[in-house]
PDB file of C-alpha atoms in Angstrom:
ATOM      1  CA  MET K   1       0.159  -0.117   0.025  1.00  0.00           C
ATOM      2  CA  LEU K   2       1.058   3.812  -0.643  1.00  0.00           C
ATOM      3  CA  GLU K   3      -0.497   6.589   1.057  1.00  0.00           C
ATOM      4  CA  GLY K   4      -2.971   4.004   3.085  1.00  0.00           C
ATOM      5  CA  LYS K   5      -4.261   2.920  -0.885  1.00  0.00           C
ATOM      6  CA  ARG K   6      -3.761  -0.578  -2.267  1.00  0.00           C
ATOM      7  CA  VAL K   7      -1.733  -0.557  -5.591  1.00  0.00           C
ATOM      8  CA  ALA K   8      -1.852  -3.247  -8.582  1.00  0.00           C
ATOM      9  CA  VAL K   9       0.249  -3.384 -11.577  1.00  0.00           C
ATOM     10  CA  VAL K  10      -0.474  -4.662 -14.482  1.00  0.00           C
ATOM     11  CA  VAL K  11       2.598  -5.554 -16.770  1.00  0.00           C
ATOM     12  CA  PRO K  12       1.412  -6.400 -20.681  1.00  0.00           C
ATOM     13  CA  ALA K  13       3.487  -8.842 -22.196  1.00  0.00           C
ATOM     14  CA  PHE K  14       4.378 -10.566 -25.593  1.00  0.00           C
ATOM     15  CA  ASP K  15       7.328 -13.015 -26.332  1.00  0.00           C
ATOM     16  CA  GLU K  16       8.966 -11.273 -23.282  1.00  0.00           C
ATOM     17  CA  GLU K  17      10.749 -14.563 -21.725  1.00  0.00           C
ATOM     18  CA  ARG K  18      14.482 -12.181 -21.766  1.00  0.00           C
ATOM     19  CA  LEU K  19      13.125  -9.434 -19.859  1.00  0.00           C
ATOM     20  CA  VAL K  20       9.813 -10.457 -17.826  1.00  0.00           C
ATOM     21  CA  GLY K  21      11.594 -11.831 -14.840  1.00  0.00           C
ATOM     22  CA  GLU K  22      13.617  -8.916 -14.463  1.00  0.00           C
ATOM     23  CA  THR K  23      10.830  -6.431 -14.998  1.00  0.00           C
ATOM     24  CA  LEU K  24       8.944  -8.168 -11.689  1.00  0.00           C
ATOM     25  CA  ALA K  25      11.574  -8.582  -9.569  1.00  0.00           C
ATOM     26  CA  GLY K  26      12.629  -5.283 -10.163  1.00  0.00           C
ATOM     27  CA  ILE K  27       8.678  -4.087  -8.725  1.00  0.00           C
ATOM     28  CA  PRO K  28       8.803  -1.946  -5.360  1.00  0.00           C
ATOM     29  CA  ASP K  29       7.480  -3.534  -2.161  1.00  0.00           C
ATOM     30  CA  PHE K  30       4.130  -1.140  -1.847  1.00  0.00           C
ATOM     31  CA  VAL K  31       2.361  -2.842  -4.629  1.00  0.00           C
ATOM     32  CA  ASP K  32      -0.045  -4.898  -3.724  1.00  0.00           C
ATOM     33  CA  ARG K  33      -1.160  -6.982  -6.762  1.00  0.00           C
ATOM     34  CA  VAL K  34       0.655  -7.698  -9.926  1.00  0.00           C
ATOM     35  CA  PHE K  35      -1.358  -8.280 -13.392  1.00  0.00           C
ATOM     36  CA  VAL K  36       0.697 -10.234 -15.727  1.00  0.00           C
ATOM     37  CA  VAL K  37      -1.133 -10.591 -19.156  1.00  0.00           C
ATOM     38  CA  ASP K  38       0.705 -12.571 -21.892  1.00  0.00           C
ATOM     39  CA  ASP K  39      -1.220 -11.520 -24.671  1.00  0.00           C
ATOM     40  CA  ALA K  40      -0.677 -15.023 -26.308  1.00  0.00           C
ATOM     41  CA  SER K  41       3.446 -15.066 -26.222  1.00  0.00           C
ATOM     42  CA  ARG K  42       4.684 -17.710 -28.720  1.00  0.00           C
ATOM     43  CA  ASP K  43       7.490 -18.243 -26.379  1.00  0.00           C
ATOM     44  CA  GLU K  44       8.117 -18.873 -22.041  1.00  0.00           C
ATOM     45  CA  THR K  45       7.030 -15.571 -21.029  1.00  0.00           C
ATOM     46  CA  THR K  46       4.231 -17.199 -18.373  1.00  0.00           C
ATOM     47  CA  ALA K  47       6.577 -19.575 -17.305  1.00  0.00           C
ATOM     48  CA  ARG K  48       9.255 -16.995 -16.753  1.00  0.00           C
ATOM     49  CA  ALA K  49       6.406 -15.126 -15.067  1.00  0.00           C
ATOM     50  CA  GLN K  50       5.582 -17.766 -12.801  1.00  0.00           C
ATOM     51  CA  ALA K  51       9.046 -18.597 -11.862  1.00  0.00           C
ATOM     52  CA  VAL K  52       9.901 -15.354  -9.816  1.00  0.00           C
ATOM     53  CA  GLY K  53       7.934 -16.700  -7.432  1.00  0.00           C
ATOM     54  CA  ASP K  54       6.415 -13.637  -6.393  1.00  0.00           C
ATOM     55  CA  PRO K  55       2.558 -14.373  -4.359  1.00  0.00           C
ATOM     56  CA  ARG K  56       1.334 -10.680  -5.589  1.00  0.00           C
ATOM     57  CA  ILE K  57       1.588 -11.976  -9.178  1.00  0.00           C
ATOM     58  CA  GLU K  58      -1.269 -13.642 -11.108  1.00  0.00           C
ATOM     59  CA  VAL K  59      -0.611 -14.672 -14.762  1.00  0.00           C
ATOM     60  CA  LEU K  60      -4.173 -13.645 -17.130  1.00  0.00           C
ATOM     61  CA  ARG K  61      -3.271 -15.469 -20.599  1.00  0.00           C
ATOM     62  CA  HIS K  62      -5.316 -14.595 -24.160  1.00  0.00           C
ATOM     63  CA  ALA K  63      -6.090 -17.376 -26.352  1.00  0.00           C
ATOM     64  CA  SER K  64      -4.943 -15.340 -29.236  1.00  0.00           C
ATOM     65  CA  ASN K  65      -3.202 -12.368 -29.531  1.00  0.00           C
ATOM     66  CA  ALA K  66      -4.984  -9.084 -29.407  1.00  0.00           C
ATOM     67  CA  GLY K  67      -2.320  -6.141 -29.218  1.00  0.00           C
ATOM     68  CA  VAL K  68      -0.916  -4.113 -26.222  1.00  0.00           C
ATOM     69  CA  GLY K  69      -3.881  -2.135 -25.906  1.00  0.00           C
ATOM     70  CA  ALA K  70      -5.908  -5.076 -25.364  1.00  0.00           C
ATOM     71  CA  ALA K  71      -4.029  -6.569 -22.872  1.00  0.00           C
ATOM     72  CA  VAL K  72      -3.763  -3.616 -20.644  1.00  0.00           C
ATOM     73  CA  VAL K  73      -7.666  -3.485 -21.075  1.00  0.00           C
ATOM     74  CA  THR K  74      -7.811  -7.248 -19.462  1.00  0.00           C
ATOM     75  CA  GLY K  75      -5.726  -6.833 -16.681  1.00  0.00           C
ATOM     76  CA  TYR K  76      -8.036  -3.333 -15.718  1.00  0.00           C
ATOM     77  CA  ARG K  77     -10.893  -5.493 -15.401  1.00  0.00           C
ATOM     78  CA  ARG K  78      -9.115  -7.657 -13.145  1.00  0.00           C
ATOM     79  CA  ALA K  79      -7.829  -4.469 -10.882  1.00  0.00           C
ATOM     80  CA  LEU K  80     -11.742  -3.710 -10.782  1.00  0.00           C
ATOM     81  CA  GLU K  81     -13.031  -6.699  -9.478  1.00  0.00           C
ATOM     82  CA  ASP K  82     -10.601  -6.389  -6.957  1.00  0.00           C
ATOM     83  CA  GLU K  83     -11.538  -2.931  -6.641  1.00  0.00           C
ATOM     84  CA  VAL K  84      -7.590  -1.943  -6.424  1.00  0.00           C
ATOM     85  CA  ASP K  85      -7.144   2.058  -5.775  1.00  0.00           C
ATOM     86  CA  VAL K  86      -4.664   2.856  -8.067  1.00  0.00           C
ATOM     87  CA  THR K  87      -3.644   0.571 -11.135  1.00  0.00           C
ATOM     88  CA  CYS K  88      -0.189   1.360 -12.966  1.00  0.00           C
ATOM     89  CA  VAL K  89       0.959   0.107 -16.076  1.00  0.00           C
ATOM     90  CA  MET K  90       4.081  -1.163 -16.992  1.00  0.00           C
ATOM     91  CA  ASN K  91       5.692  -2.873 -20.167  1.00  0.00           C
ATOM     92  CA  ALA K  92       7.309  -6.555 -19.568  1.00  0.00           C
ATOM     93  CA  ASP K  93      10.462  -4.934 -21.335  1.00  0.00           C
ATOM     94  CA  ASN K  94      12.366  -3.250 -18.554  1.00  0.00           C
ATOM     95  CA  GLN K  95      12.153  -0.295 -19.774  1.00  0.00           C
ATOM     96  CA  MET K  96      10.630   1.841 -16.960  1.00  0.00           C
ATOM     97  CA  ASP K  97      12.376   1.994 -13.958  1.00  0.00           C
ATOM     98  CA  PRO K  98      10.415   0.564 -11.087  1.00  0.00           C
ATOM     99  CA  ALA K  99      12.345   3.460  -9.188  1.00  0.00           C
ATOM    100  CA  GLU K 100       9.840   5.920 -10.479  1.00  0.00           C
ATOM    101  CA  LEU K 101       7.082   3.960  -9.955  1.00  0.00           C
ATOM    102  CA  ARG K 102       5.780   5.667  -6.395  1.00  0.00           C
ATOM    103  CA  ALA K 103       6.419   9.453  -8.301  1.00  0.00           C
ATOM    104  CA  LEU K 104       3.825   7.866 -10.344  1.00  0.00           C
ATOM    105  CA  VAL K 105       1.411   6.341  -7.511  1.00  0.00           C
ATOM    106  CA  GLU K 106       1.747   9.070  -4.938  1.00  0.00           C
ATOM    107  CA  PRO K 107      -0.471  11.976  -6.875  1.00  0.00           C
ATOM    108  CA  VAL K 108      -2.851   9.692  -7.719  1.00  0.00           C
ATOM    109  CA  ALA K 109      -3.139   8.032  -4.058  1.00  0.00           C
ATOM    110  CA  ARG K 110      -3.823  11.539  -2.608  1.00  0.00           C
ATOM    111  CA  GLY K 111      -6.467  12.467  -5.292  1.00  0.00           C
ATOM    112  CA  GLU K 112      -4.582  15.183  -6.379  1.00  0.00           C
ATOM    113  CA  VAL K 113      -5.293  13.932 -10.045  1.00  0.00           C
ATOM    114  CA  ASP K 114      -6.896  10.896 -12.223  1.00  0.00           C
ATOM    115  CA  TYR K 115      -4.313   9.708 -14.241  1.00  0.00           C
ATOM    116  CA  ALA K 116      -0.673  10.169 -14.003  1.00  0.00           C
ATOM    117  CA  LYS K 117       2.231   9.390 -17.179  1.00  0.00           C
ATOM    118  CA  ALA K 118       5.523   9.527 -17.619  1.00  0.00           C
ATOM    119  CA  ASN K 119       6.964  11.916 -19.651  1.00  0.00           C
ATOM    120  CA  ARG K 120      10.326  10.766 -21.357  1.00  0.00           C
ATOM    121  CA  LEU K 121      10.901  14.316 -23.034  1.00  0.00           C
ATOM    122  CA  VAL K 122      11.133  16.480 -20.158  1.00  0.00           C
ATOM    123  CA  SER K 123      14.981  16.700 -20.396  1.00  0.00           C
ATOM    124  CA  GLY K 124      17.713  17.136 -23.312  1.00  0.00           C
ATOM    125  CA  GLU K 125      18.776  13.353 -21.942  1.00  0.00           C
ATOM    126  CA  ALA K 126      16.059  11.798 -24.066  1.00  0.00           C
ATOM    127  CA  TRP K 127      17.435  13.535 -27.485  1.00  0.00           C
ATOM    128  CA  THR K 128      20.762  11.509 -26.812  1.00  0.00           C
ATOM    129  CA  VAL K 129      19.354   8.152 -25.931  1.00  0.00           C
ATOM    130  CA  ILE K 130      16.153   7.639 -27.746  1.00  0.00           C
ATOM    131  CA  PRO K 131      16.640   6.360 -31.300  1.00  0.00           C
ATOM    132  CA  ARG K 132      16.322   9.487 -33.393  1.00  0.00           C
ATOM    133  CA  THR K 133      13.710   8.025 -35.898  1.00  0.00           C
ATOM    134  CA  ARG K 134      11.727   7.162 -32.455  1.00  0.00           C
ATOM    135  CA  TYR K 135      12.356  10.162 -30.707  1.00  0.00           C
ATOM    136  CA  LEU K 136      10.966  12.224 -34.271  1.00  0.00           C
ATOM    137  CA  GLY K 137       7.909   9.894 -34.444  1.00  0.00           C
ATOM    138  CA  ASN K 138       6.787  10.427 -30.617  1.00  0.00           C
ATOM    139  CA  ALA K 139       6.994  13.898 -31.263  1.00  0.00           C
ATOM    140  CA  VAL K 140       4.773  13.778 -34.068  1.00  0.00           C
ATOM    141  CA  LEU K 141       2.363  11.732 -32.440  1.00  0.00           C
ATOM    142  CA  SER K 142       2.759  13.747 -28.973  1.00  0.00           C
ATOM    143  CA  LEU K 143       1.484  16.971 -31.120  1.00  0.00           C
ATOM    144  CA  LEU K 144      -1.562  15.050 -32.485  1.00  0.00           C
ATOM    145  CA  THR K 145      -2.462  13.786 -29.503  1.00  0.00           C
ATOM    146  CA  LYS K 146      -2.291  17.307 -27.747  1.00  0.00           C
ATOM    147  CA  ILE K 147      -4.832  18.238 -30.209  1.00  0.00           C
ATOM    148  CA  SER K 148      -6.982  15.068 -30.452  1.00  0.00           C
ATOM    149  CA  SER K 149      -7.145  15.066 -26.515  1.00  0.00           C
ATOM    150  CA  GLY K 150      -7.341  18.702 -25.385  1.00  0.00           C
ATOM    151  CA  TYR K 151      -4.645  17.761 -22.561  1.00  0.00           C
ATOM    152  CA  TRP K 152      -2.585  20.704 -24.526  1.00  0.00           C
ATOM    153  CA  HIS K 153      -0.131  20.430 -21.212  1.00  0.00           C
ATOM    154  CA  VAL K 154       1.401  16.755 -21.355  1.00  0.00           C
ATOM    155  CA  ALA K 155       3.963  15.463 -23.783  1.00  0.00           C
ATOM    156  CA  ASP K 156       5.516  11.923 -24.674  1.00  0.00           C
ATOM    157  CA  SER K 157       1.791  10.388 -26.067  1.00  0.00           C
ATOM    158  CA  GLN K 158       3.226   6.807 -26.243  1.00  0.00           C
ATOM    159  CA  ALA K 159       4.896   6.330 -23.035  1.00  0.00           C
ATOM    160  CA  GLY K 160       2.458   3.538 -21.777  1.00  0.00           C
ATOM    161  CA  TYR K 161       4.037   3.954 -17.317  1.00  0.00           C
ATOM    162  CA  THR K 162       0.826   5.446 -16.004  1.00  0.00           C
ATOM    163  CA  ALA K 163      -1.056   4.937 -12.774  1.00  0.00           C
ATOM    164  CA  LEU K 164      -5.008   5.537 -12.802  1.00  0.00           C
ATOM    165  CA  SER K 165      -7.214   5.831  -9.996  1.00  0.00           C
ATOM    166  CA  LEU K 166     -10.431   3.550  -9.448  1.00  0.00           C
ATOM    167  CA  ASP K 167     -12.676   6.313  -9.715  1.00  0.00           C
ATOM    168  CA  ALA K 168     -11.267   7.703 -13.184  1.00  0.00           C
ATOM    169  CA  LEU K 169     -11.667   3.547 -14.298  1.00  0.00           C
ATOM    170  CA  ARG K 170     -14.628   2.970 -13.242  1.00  0.00           C
ATOM    171  CA  ARG K 171     -15.821   5.789 -15.712  1.00  0.00           C
ATOM    172  CA  LEU K 172     -14.085   5.053 -18.267  1.00  0.00           C
ATOM    173  CA  ASP K 173     -16.041   2.616 -21.137  1.00  0.00           C
ATOM    174  CA  LEU K 174     -13.029   0.085 -21.563  1.00  0.00           C
ATOM    175  CA  GLY K 175     -14.602  -1.519 -24.215  1.00  0.00           C
ATOM    176  CA  ARG K 176     -14.155   1.388 -26.765  1.00  0.00           C
ATOM    177  CA  LEU K 177     -10.176   1.756 -26.190  1.00  0.00           C
ATOM    178  CA  TYR K 178      -8.023   1.049 -29.149  1.00  0.00           C
ATOM    179  CA  PRO K 179      -6.410  -2.674 -28.827  1.00  0.00           C
ATOM    180  CA  ARG K 180      -3.828  -2.155 -29.935  1.00  0.00           C
ATOM    181  CA  TYR K 181      -0.352  -0.038 -30.174  1.00  0.00           C
ATOM    182  CA  GLY K 182      -2.098   3.738 -29.978  1.00  0.00           C
ATOM    183  CA  PHE K 183      -3.756   2.679 -26.069  1.00  0.00           C
ATOM    184  CA  PRO K 184      -2.080   5.485 -24.718  1.00  0.00           C
ATOM    185  CA  ASN K 185      -3.407   8.148 -26.785  1.00  0.00           C
ATOM    186  CA  ASP K 186      -6.685   6.880 -27.309  1.00  0.00           C
ATOM    187  CA  MET K 187      -6.608   6.672 -23.344  1.00  0.00           C
ATOM    188  CA  LEU K 188      -6.323   9.981 -23.019  1.00  0.00           C
ATOM    189  CA  VAL K 189      -9.199  10.952 -25.498  1.00  0.00           C
ATOM    190  CA  HIS K 190     -11.728   9.390 -23.743  1.00  0.00           C
ATOM    191  CA  LEU K 191     -10.212  10.427 -20.364  1.00  0.00           C
ATOM    192  CA  ASN K 192     -10.580  13.973 -21.353  1.00  0.00           C
ATOM    193  CA  VAL K 193     -14.248  13.227 -21.984  1.00  0.00           C
ATOM    194  CA  GLN K 194     -14.842  12.501 -18.274  1.00  0.00           C
ATOM    195  CA  ASN K 195     -12.631  15.229 -17.176  1.00  0.00           C
ATOM    196  CA  ALA K 196      -9.995  13.827 -15.873  1.00  0.00           C
ATOM    197  CA  ARG K 197      -7.423  15.289 -14.243  1.00  0.00           C
ATOM    198  CA  VAL K 198      -3.508  13.930 -16.096  1.00  0.00           C
ATOM    199  CA  ARG K 199      -0.749  15.059 -15.091  1.00  0.00           C
ATOM    200  CA  ASP K 200       3.076  14.173 -16.455  1.00  0.00           C
ATOM    201  CA  VAL K 201       5.688  12.620 -14.199  1.00  0.00           C
ATOM    202  CA  ALA K 202       9.045  13.259 -15.593  1.00  0.00           C
ATOM    203  CA  SER K 203      10.579  10.160 -16.349  1.00  0.00           C
ATOM    204  CA  ARG K 204      14.384   8.864 -17.150  1.00  0.00           C
ATOM    205  CA  PRO K 205      14.074   7.122 -20.771  1.00  0.00           C
ATOM    206  CA  ILE K 206      16.137   3.668 -20.720  1.00  0.00           C
ATOM    207  CA  TYR K 207      16.891   2.152 -24.107  1.00  0.00           C
ATOM    208  CA  GLY K 208      19.916  -0.504 -25.290  1.00  0.00           C
ATOM    209  CA  ILE K 209      19.088  -2.672 -22.534  1.00  0.00           C
ATOM    210  CA  GLY K 210      18.417  -6.443 -24.997  1.00  0.00           C
ATOM    211  CA  GLU K 211      14.829  -5.236 -25.538  1.00  0.00           C
ATOM    212  CA  GLN K 212      13.615  -5.804 -28.924  1.00  0.00           C
ATOM    213  CA  SER K 213      11.017  -3.667 -30.451  1.00  0.00           C
ATOM    214  CA  GLY K 214       8.835  -4.842 -33.576  1.00  0.00           C
ATOM    215  CA  ILE K 215       7.222  -1.185 -34.303  1.00  0.00           C
ATOM    216  CA  LYS K 216       7.828   0.111 -38.156  1.00  0.00           C
ATOM    217  CA  LEU K 217       7.501   3.909 -38.055  1.00  0.00           C
ATOM    218  CA  ARG K 218       6.114   4.280 -41.604  1.00  0.00           C
ATOM    219  CA  SER K 219       2.765   2.443 -40.794  1.00  0.00           C
ATOM    220  CA  VAL K 220       2.688   3.258 -37.216  1.00  0.00           C
ATOM    221  CA  VAL K 221       2.818   7.093 -37.322  1.00  0.00           C
ATOM    222  CA  PRO K 222      -0.310   7.000 -40.215  1.00  0.00           C
ATOM    223  CA  ARG K 223      -2.635   4.585 -38.521  1.00  0.00           C
ATOM    224  CA  ILE K 224      -2.150   6.296 -34.968  1.00  0.00           C
ATOM    225  CA  SER K 225      -2.585  10.199 -36.699  1.00  0.00           C
ATOM    226  CA  TRP K 226      -5.611   8.390 -38.324  1.00  0.00           C
ATOM    227  CA  LEU K 227      -7.241   6.812 -34.968  1.00  0.00           C
ATOM    228  CA  LEU K 228      -6.810  10.563 -33.428  1.00  0.00           C
ATOM    229  CA  PHE K 229      -8.227  12.382 -36.220  1.00  0.00           C
ATOM    230  CA  LYS K 230     -11.238   9.888 -35.792  1.00  0.00           C
ATOM    231  CA  ALA K 231     -10.715  10.771 -32.125  1.00  0.00           C
ATOM    232  CA  PHE K 232     -10.453  14.077 -32.068  1.00  0.00           C
ATOM    233  CA  TRP K 233     -13.923  14.170 -34.296  1.00  0.00           C
ATOM    234  CA  TRP K 234     -15.624  11.866 -31.588  1.00  0.00           C
ATOM    235  CA  ARG K 235     -14.498  14.092 -28.685  1.00  0.00           C
ATOM    236  CA  MET K 236     -15.497  16.840 -30.205  1.00  0.00           C
ATOM    237  CA  GLY K 237     -19.176  15.088 -30.550  1.00  0.00           C
ATOM    238  CA  GLN K 238     -19.403  13.948 -26.842  1.00  0.00           C
ATOM    239  CA  LYS K 239     -17.497  16.057 -24.588  1.00  0.00           C
ATOM    240  CA  TYR K 240     -18.959  19.768 -26.921  1.00  0.00           C
ATOM    241  CA  VAL K 241     -22.170  18.695 -28.045  1.00  0.00           C
ATOM    242  CA  ILE K 242     -23.938  15.566 -26.057  1.00  0.00           C
ATOM    243  CA  ARG K 243     -22.739  16.420 -22.774  1.00  0.00           C
ATOM    244  CA  ASP K 244     -21.835  20.496 -23.005  1.00  0.00           C
ATOM    245  CA  PHE K 245     -22.270  22.156 -25.508  1.00  0.00           C
ATOM    246  CA  HIS K 246     -19.356  24.537 -26.910  1.00  0.00           C
ATOM    247  CA  PRO K 247     -19.239  26.935 -29.938  1.00  0.00           C
ATOM    248  CA  LEU K 248     -15.487  25.821 -30.797  1.00  0.00           C
ATOM    249  CA  VAL K 249     -17.117  22.923 -33.071  1.00  0.00           C
ATOM    250  CA  PHE K 250     -18.113  25.535 -35.248  1.00  0.00           C
ATOM    251  CA  PHE K 251     -14.720  27.127 -34.934  1.00  0.00           C
ATOM    252  CA  TYR K 252     -12.969  23.874 -35.880  1.00  0.00           C
ATOM    253  CA  SER K 253     -15.741  22.711 -38.052  1.00  0.00           C
ATOM    254  CA  PHE K 254     -15.661  26.133 -40.196  1.00  0.00           C
ATOM    255  CA  GLY K 255     -12.051  26.299 -39.534  1.00  0.00           C
ATOM    256  CA  LEU K 256     -11.140  22.920 -41.234  1.00  0.00           C
ATOM    257  CA  LEU K 257     -13.299  23.440 -44.187  1.00  0.00           C
ATOM    258  CA  MET K 258     -12.279  26.858 -45.299  1.00  0.00           C
ATOM    259  CA  LEU K 259      -8.389  25.501 -45.053  1.00  0.00           C
ATOM    260  CA  THR K 260      -9.500  22.670 -47.150  1.00  0.00           C
ATOM    261  CA  ALA K 261     -11.759  24.518 -49.971  1.00  0.00           C
ATOM    262  CA  GLY K 262      -8.623  26.679 -49.792  1.00  0.00           C
ATOM    263  CA  PHE K 263      -5.717  24.083 -50.086  1.00  0.00           C
ATOM    264  CA  LEU K 264      -7.685  22.551 -53.170  1.00  0.00           C
ATOM    265  CA  LEU K 265      -8.909  25.355 -54.727  1.00  0.00           C
ATOM    266  CA  GLY K 266      -4.843  26.760 -54.416  1.00  0.00           C
ATOM    267  CA  LEU K 267      -3.685  24.073 -56.087  1.00  0.00           C
ATOM    268  CA  GLU K 268      -6.538  24.239 -58.577  1.00  0.00           C
ATOM    269  CA  GLN K 269      -5.190  27.492 -59.954  1.00  0.00           C
ATOM    270  CA  LEU K 270      -1.609  26.235 -59.894  1.00  0.00           C
ATOM    271  CA  ILE K 271      -1.966  23.638 -61.960  1.00  0.00           C
ATOM    272  CA  LEU K 272      -3.850  25.766 -64.196  1.00  0.00           C
ATOM    273  CA  ARG K 273      -1.114  28.096 -64.072  1.00  0.00           C
ATOM    274  CA  ILE K 274       1.504  25.296 -65.184  1.00  0.00           C
ATOM    275  CA  ALA K 275      -0.588  24.407 -67.534  1.00  0.00           C
ATOM    276  CA  GLY K 276      -0.287  27.983 -68.931  1.00  0.00           C
ATOM    277  CA  ASN K 277      -3.782  29.370 -68.415  1.00  0.00           C
ATOM    278  CA  ALA K 278      -4.302  32.923 -67.015  1.00  0.00           C
ATOM    279  CA  ILE K 279      -5.183  33.092 -63.308  1.00  0.00           C
ATOM    280  CA  THR K 280      -7.650  36.124 -62.209  1.00  0.00           C
ATOM    281  CA  PRO K 281      -7.001  38.246 -59.650  1.00  0.00           C
ATOM    282  CA  GLY K 282     -10.616  37.427 -57.438  1.00  0.00           C
ATOM    283  CA  SER K 283      -8.859  33.525 -57.818  1.00  0.00           C
ATOM    284  CA  GLY K 284      -5.661  34.620 -55.750  1.00  0.00           C
ATOM    285  CA  VAL K 285      -7.924  36.643 -53.044  1.00  0.00           C
ATOM    286  CA  LEU K 286     -10.235  33.838 -52.634  1.00  0.00           C
ATOM    287  CA  VAL K 287      -7.535  31.419 -51.491  1.00  0.00           C
ATOM    288  CA  ALA K 288      -5.926  33.988 -49.817  1.00  0.00           C
ATOM    289  CA  VAL K 289      -9.376  35.055 -47.949  1.00  0.00           C
ATOM    290  CA  LEU K 290      -9.679  30.630 -47.165  1.00  0.00           C
ATOM    291  CA  LEU K 291      -6.897  30.093 -46.091  1.00  0.00           C
ATOM    292  CA  ILE K 292      -6.590  33.329 -43.458  1.00  0.00           C
ATOM    293  CA  ALA K 293     -10.107  32.734 -42.152  1.00  0.00           C
ATOM    294  CA  GLY K 294      -8.929  28.791 -42.117  1.00  0.00           C
ATOM    295  CA  LEU K 295      -6.599  29.569 -40.349  1.00  0.00           C
ATOM    296  CA  GLN K 296      -7.573  31.826 -37.987  1.00  0.00           C
ATOM    297  CA  MET K 297     -11.284  30.019 -37.104  1.00  0.00           C
ATOM    298  CA  THR K 298      -9.407  27.264 -36.378  1.00  0.00           C
ATOM    299  CA  LEU K 299      -6.606  28.796 -33.826  1.00  0.00           C
ATOM    300  CA  PHE K 300      -9.411  30.518 -31.736  1.00  0.00           C
ATOM    301  CA  ALA K 301     -11.066  26.979 -31.276  1.00  0.00           C
ATOM    302  CA  MET K 302      -7.727  25.205 -30.406  1.00  0.00           C
ATOM    303  CA  TRP K 303      -7.390  28.481 -27.635  1.00  0.00           C
ATOM    304  CA  PHE K 304     -10.895  27.488 -26.676  1.00  0.00           C
ATOM    305  CA  ASP K 305     -10.121  24.010 -26.125  1.00  0.00           C
ATOM    306  CA  MET K 306      -7.015  25.154 -23.993  1.00  0.00           C
ATOM    307  CA  GLU K 307      -9.308  27.434 -22.072  1.00  0.00           C
ATOM    308  CA  ALA K 308     -11.762  24.036 -21.505  1.00  0.00           C
ATOM    309  CA  ASN K 309      -9.430  21.729 -20.142  1.00  0.00           C
ATOM    310  CA  LYS K 310      -6.645  24.345 -18.359  1.00  0.00           C
ATOM    311  CA  ASP K 311      -8.149  22.880 -15.010  1.00  0.00           C
ATOM    312  CA  LEU K 312      -7.485  18.990 -15.799  1.00  0.00           C
ATOM    313  CA  ARG K 313      -4.008  19.320 -14.521  1.00  0.00           C
TER     314      ARG K 313
END
């Protein structure tokens, strides 16, 4: 227990026989339960987890591979059954420093926030430790997640090292959460709809310890970007139309409509010009008006969104 609250750690694992034992051995003593969710591993992940011999550990196994998000949800459901006060997520690849778990749990256990997440980008160390392509991919997705989730004060959206309160967990529709890589991004969107308070906690990036990543940025970034685009409009509908109407929906809608129209019209004018056709001054003015007005309305919508969510920290 910590701060008088029961704590559980969910460890999603897929083919992690090399590092799962070391990960579990490092989990602090204040943790009451450890739920290892083996997502249909093809190796000895389950056996290595059980071999640790820690009575706190319970291994849950999927019959087929469902994705890291689905594995976390399985752990969340088990924590709900036990009514654990604070449920954390720690990956099985030993890239999350167990010494930092207390800093994640404490603000949640004290009731200061509903969700605490690691942020590896707050220091210059991340640029030197994290592989360049992954760092840049993370930076792009962090920016898109800010827009999609409404949590403008958080970064490092791909960090899966988190702590969640029982109250916030109860309010989540676990069946709607994205089941695969991209789960942390979608989680933030759903938490924002619930007006959950979220805080970043500084974390040390750990790489080069034998972990193997199957993430291919050229496929992951476009897929998560599309997920965030859909999640953004879902959040707009849920939070600013269904639950409490806010005019920023109009600003976003008309702003993006004008930007799209201005871009397409400008592209058409460019193609016509290249083909040797004359372009009327009025057409150029119309393109400029659409782009400027669309950009202004979109920026106003972002500002409204920041103001609406400024207390969720």
